[in-house]
Amino acid sequence: MIVQEKELNKIIRKNFYLKDICLEIDGILYGKIYFKKAVCKYRYKIGILIIFDIVNILKVDLSSEYEIIFNKKEKSLIIKLDNGQDIKILEFKSKQ
C-alpha cells in the first residue's frame, strides 16, 4: 500500500512504536541497525524520521522521499529516497 506523508506518523506509531525493529539501509550506504523497544516518531512539519532506544539514536531527513510503501503482511515500511538510498523498517521477534 502506498502511503502519503501525512499518514506516515500514524502508521509508524501503530506498527513500530515500542517494538523491536530492524532498520535496513540500502544504496550508497548499506547496513542494518537493530533497536530494542524503539521509540519511533515522524515529524511531518520538518520531514524528519526519529528512531531511538537506550543505545542508538537515528534521525533521517525524508524531505527527498519519492515513494513510501507499507506492507501489512510483513509489517514492513519501505522509504525510497531521491539519492538512491532505500530505507526499510521491519519488526523482528527477538529471542529472549
mmCIF file with all atom_site columns, N, CA and C in Angstrom, residues 1-2 4 9 13-14 18-19 25 31 34-36 40 44 46 48 55 59 63 68 72 76 83-84 91:
data_model
loop_
_atom_site.group_PDB
_atom_site.id
_atom_site.type_symbol
_atom_site.label_atom_id
_atom_site.label_alt_id
_atom_site.label_comp_id
_atom_site.label_asym_id
_atom_site.label_entity_id
_atom_site.label_seq_id
_atom_site.pdbx_PDB_ins_code
_atom_site.Cartn_x
_atom_site.Cartn_y
_atom_site.Cartn_z
_atom_site.occupancy
_atom_site.B_iso_or_equiv
_atom_site.pdbx_formal_charge
_atom_site.auth_seq_id
_atom_site.auth_comp_id
_atom_site.auth_asym_id
_atom_site.auth_atom_id
_atom_site.pdbx_PDB_model_num
ATOM 1  N N  . MET A 1 1  ? 0.838  -1.168 0.000  1.00 0.00 ? 1  MET A N  1
ATOM 2  C CA . MET A 1 1  ? 0.000  0.000  0.000  1.00 0.00 ? 1  MET A CA 1
ATOM 3  C C  . MET A 1 1  ? 0.889  1.240  0.000  1.00 0.00 ? 1  MET A C  1
ATOM 4  N N  . ILE A 1 2  ? 0.642  2.145  -0.913 1.00 0.00 ? 2  ILE A N  1
ATOM 5  C CA . ILE A 1 2  ? 1.402  3.385  -0.980 1.00 0.00 ? 2  ILE A CA 1
ATOM 6  C C  . ILE A 1 2  ? 0.850  4.344  0.072  1.00 0.00 ? 2  ILE A C  1
ATOM 7  N N  . GLN A 1 4  ? 0.797  8.157  2.011  1.00 0.00 ? 4  GLN A N  1
ATOM 8  C CA . GLN A 1 4  ? 1.040  9.591  1.904  1.00 0.00 ? 4  GLN A CA 1
ATOM 9  C C  . GLN A 1 4  ? 1.849  10.034 3.122  1.00 0.00 ? 4  GLN A C  1
ATOM 10 N N  . ASN A 1 9  ? 3.187  9.142  10.233 1.00 0.00 ? 9  ASN A N  1
ATOM 11 C CA . ASN A 1 9  ? 3.341  9.099  11.683 1.00 0.00 ? 9  ASN A CA 1
ATOM 12 C C  . ASN A 1 9  ? 2.350  8.122  12.309 1.00 0.00 ? 9  ASN A C  1
ATOM 13 N N  . ARG A 1 13 ? 3.587  4.872  14.436 1.00 0.00 ? 13 ARG A N  1
ATOM 14 C CA . ARG A 1 13 ? 3.189  4.697  15.837 1.00 0.00 ? 13 ARG A CA 1
ATOM 15 C C  . ARG A 1 13 ? 2.398  3.400  16.048 1.00 0.00 ? 13 ARG A C  1
ATOM 16 N N  . LYS A 1 14 ? 1.538  3.071  15.124 1.00 0.00 ? 14 LYS A N  1
ATOM 17 C CA . LYS A 1 14 ? 0.701  1.874  15.268 1.00 0.00 ? 14 LYS A CA 1
ATOM 18 C C  . LYS A 1 14 ? 1.506  0.580  15.130 1.00 0.00 ? 14 LYS A C  1
ATOM 19 N N  . LEU A 1 18 ? 7.618  1.278  20.309 1.00 0.00 ? 18 LEU A N  1
ATOM 20 C CA . LEU A 1 18 ? 7.981  0.426  21.447 1.00 0.00 ? 18 LEU A CA 1
ATOM 21 C C  . LEU A 1 18 ? 8.046  -1.061 21.092 1.00 0.00 ? 18 LEU A C  1
ATOM 22 N N  . LYS A 1 19 ? 8.518  -1.358 19.899 1.00 0.00 ? 19 LYS A N  1
ATOM 23 C CA . LYS A 1 19 ? 8.718  -2.740 19.460 1.00 0.00 ? 19 LYS A CA 1
ATOM 24 C C  . LYS A 1 19 ? 10.176 -2.923 19.057 1.00 0.00 ? 19 LYS A C  1
ATOM 25 N N  . ILE A 1 25 ? 19.368 -0.226 5.633  1.00 0.00 ? 25 ILE A N  1
ATOM 26 C CA . ILE A 1 25 ? 19.723 0.870  4.738  1.00 0.00 ? 25 ILE A CA 1
ATOM 27 C C  . ILE A 1 25 ? 20.385 0.246  3.522  1.00 0.00 ? 25 ILE A C  1
ATOM 28 N N  . GLY A 1 31 ? 23.597 -1.186 5.527  1.00 0.00 ? 31 GLY A N  1
ATOM 29 C CA . GLY A 1 31 ? 23.731 -1.644 6.897  1.00 0.00 ? 31 GLY A CA 1
ATOM 30 C C  . GLY A 1 31 ? 22.395 -2.015 7.500  1.00 0.00 ? 31 GLY A C  1
ATOM 31 N N  . TYR A 1 34 ? 19.660 -2.569 14.656 1.00 0.00 ? 34 TYR A N  1
ATOM 32 C CA . TYR A 1 34 ? 18.604 -3.185 15.451 1.00 0.00 ? 34 TYR A CA 1
ATOM 33 C C  . TYR A 1 34 ? 18.302 -2.306 16.660 1.00 0.00 ? 34 TYR A C  1
ATOM 34 N N  . PHE A 1 35 ? 17.032 -2.098 16.916 1.00 0.00 ? 35 PHE A N  1
ATOM 35 C CA . PHE A 1 35 ? 16.574 -1.297 18.043 1.00 0.00 ? 35 PHE A CA 1
ATOM 36 C C  . PHE A 1 35 ? 15.688 -2.166 18.930 1.00 0.00 ? 35 PHE A C  1
ATOM 37 N N  . LYS A 1 36 ? 15.916 -2.124 20.248 1.00 0.00 ? 36 LYS A N  1
ATOM 38 C CA . LYS A 1 36 ? 15.074 -2.837 21.211 1.00 0.00 ? 36 LYS A CA 1
ATOM 39 C C  . LYS A 1 36 ? 14.092 -1.840 21.808 1.00 0.00 ? 36 LYS A C  1
ATOM 40 N N  . CYS A 1 40 ? 9.626  5.456  17.906 1.00 0.00 ? 40 CYS A N  1
ATOM 41 C CA . CYS A 1 40 ? 9.623  5.910  16.507 1.00 0.00 ? 40 CYS A CA 1
ATOM 42 C C  . CYS A 1 40 ? 8.647  7.067  16.361 1.00 0.00 ? 40 CYS A C  1
ATOM 43 N N  . TYR A 1 44 ? 6.085  15.584 10.688 1.00 0.00 ? 44 TYR A N  1
ATOM 44 C CA . TYR A 1 44 ? 5.614  15.943 9.349  1.00 0.00 ? 44 TYR A CA 1
ATOM 45 C C  . TYR A 1 44 ? 6.060  17.344 8.936  1.00 0.00 ? 44 TYR A C  1
ATOM 46 N N  . ILE A 1 46 ? 8.692  19.107 9.693  1.00 0.00 ? 46 ILE A N  1
ATOM 47 C CA . ILE A 1 46 ? 10.112 19.249 9.343  1.00 0.00 ? 46 ILE A CA 1
ATOM 48 C C  . ILE A 1 46 ? 10.630 18.082 8.507  1.00 0.00 ? 46 ILE A C  1
ATOM 49 N N  . ILE A 1 48 ? 11.330 14.844 9.355  1.00 0.00 ? 48 ILE A N  1
ATOM 50 C CA . ILE A 1 48 ? 12.377 14.049 9.996  1.00 0.00 ? 48 ILE A CA 1
ATOM 51 C C  . ILE A 1 48 ? 11.768 12.804 10.643 1.00 0.00 ? 48 ILE A C  1
ATOM 52 N N  . VAL A 1 55 ? 20.350 2.677  23.501 1.00 0.00 ? 55 VAL A N  1
ATOM 53 C CA . VAL A 1 55 ? 21.714 2.776  22.982 1.00 0.00 ? 55 VAL A CA 1
ATOM 54 C C  . VAL A 1 55 ? 21.823 3.649  21.734 1.00 0.00 ? 55 VAL A C  1
ATOM 55 N N  . LYS A 1 59 ? 18.306 9.875  13.143 1.00 0.00 ? 59 LYS A N  1
ATOM 56 C CA . LYS A 1 59 ? 17.407 10.869 12.563 1.00 0.00 ? 59 LYS A CA 1
ATOM 57 C C  . LYS A 1 59 ? 17.629 10.856 11.062 1.00 0.00 ? 59 LYS A C  1
ATOM 58 N N  . SER A 1 63 ? 12.784 14.521 3.452  1.00 0.00 ? 63 SER A N  1
ATOM 59 C CA . SER A 1 63 ? 12.263 15.546 2.543  1.00 0.00 ? 63 SER A CA 1
ATOM 60 C C  . SER A 1 63 ? 12.489 15.174 1.079  1.00 0.00 ? 63 SER A C  1
ATOM 61 N N  . ILE A 1 68 ? 6.719  5.885  -0.552 1.00 0.00 ? 68 ILE A N  1
ATOM 62 C CA . ILE A 1 68 ? 6.630  5.222  0.745  1.00 0.00 ? 68 ILE A CA 1
ATOM 63 C C  . ILE A 1 68 ? 5.641  4.076  0.590  1.00 0.00 ? 68 ILE A C  1
ATOM 64 N N  . LYS A 1 72 ? 1.376  -4.650 4.908  1.00 0.00 ? 72 LYS A N  1
ATOM 65 C CA . LYS A 1 72 ? 0.676  -5.074 6.123  1.00 0.00 ? 72 LYS A CA 1
ATOM 66 C C  . LYS A 1 72 ? 1.045  -6.493 6.540  1.00 0.00 ? 72 LYS A C  1
ATOM 67 N N  . SER A 1 76 ? 6.234  -4.204 7.192  1.00 0.00 ? 76 SER A N  1
ATOM 68 C CA . SER A 1 76 ? 7.458  -3.506 6.797  1.00 0.00 ? 76 SER A CA 1
ATOM 69 C C  . SER A 1 76 ? 7.103  -2.203 6.099  1.00 0.00 ? 76 SER A C  1
ATOM 70 N N  . ASN A 1 83 ? 18.108 10.147 -3.568 1.00 0.00 ? 83 ASN A N  1
ATOM 71 C CA . ASN A 1 83 ? 19.545 9.946  -3.729 1.00 0.00 ? 83 ASN A CA 1
ATOM 72 C C  . ASN A 1 83 ? 19.935 8.477  -3.929 1.00 0.00 ? 83 ASN A C  1
ATOM 73 N N  . GLY A 1 84 ? 18.967 7.614  -4.199 1.00 0.00 ? 84 GLY A N  1
ATOM 74 C CA . GLY A 1 84 ? 19.255 6.199  -4.434 1.00 0.00 ? 84 GLY A CA 1
ATOM 75 C C  . GLY A 1 84 ? 19.331 5.378  -3.164 1.00 0.00 ? 84 GLY A C  1
ATOM 76 N N  . GLU A 1 91 ? 9.573  -5.094 11.811 1.00 0.00 ? 91 GLU A N  1
ATOM 77 C CA . GLU A 1 91 ? 9.550  -5.622 13.168 1.00 0.00 ? 91 GLU A CA 1
ATOM 78 C C  . GLU A 1 91 ? 10.193 -7.001 13.163 1.00 0.00 ? 91 GLU A C  1
#
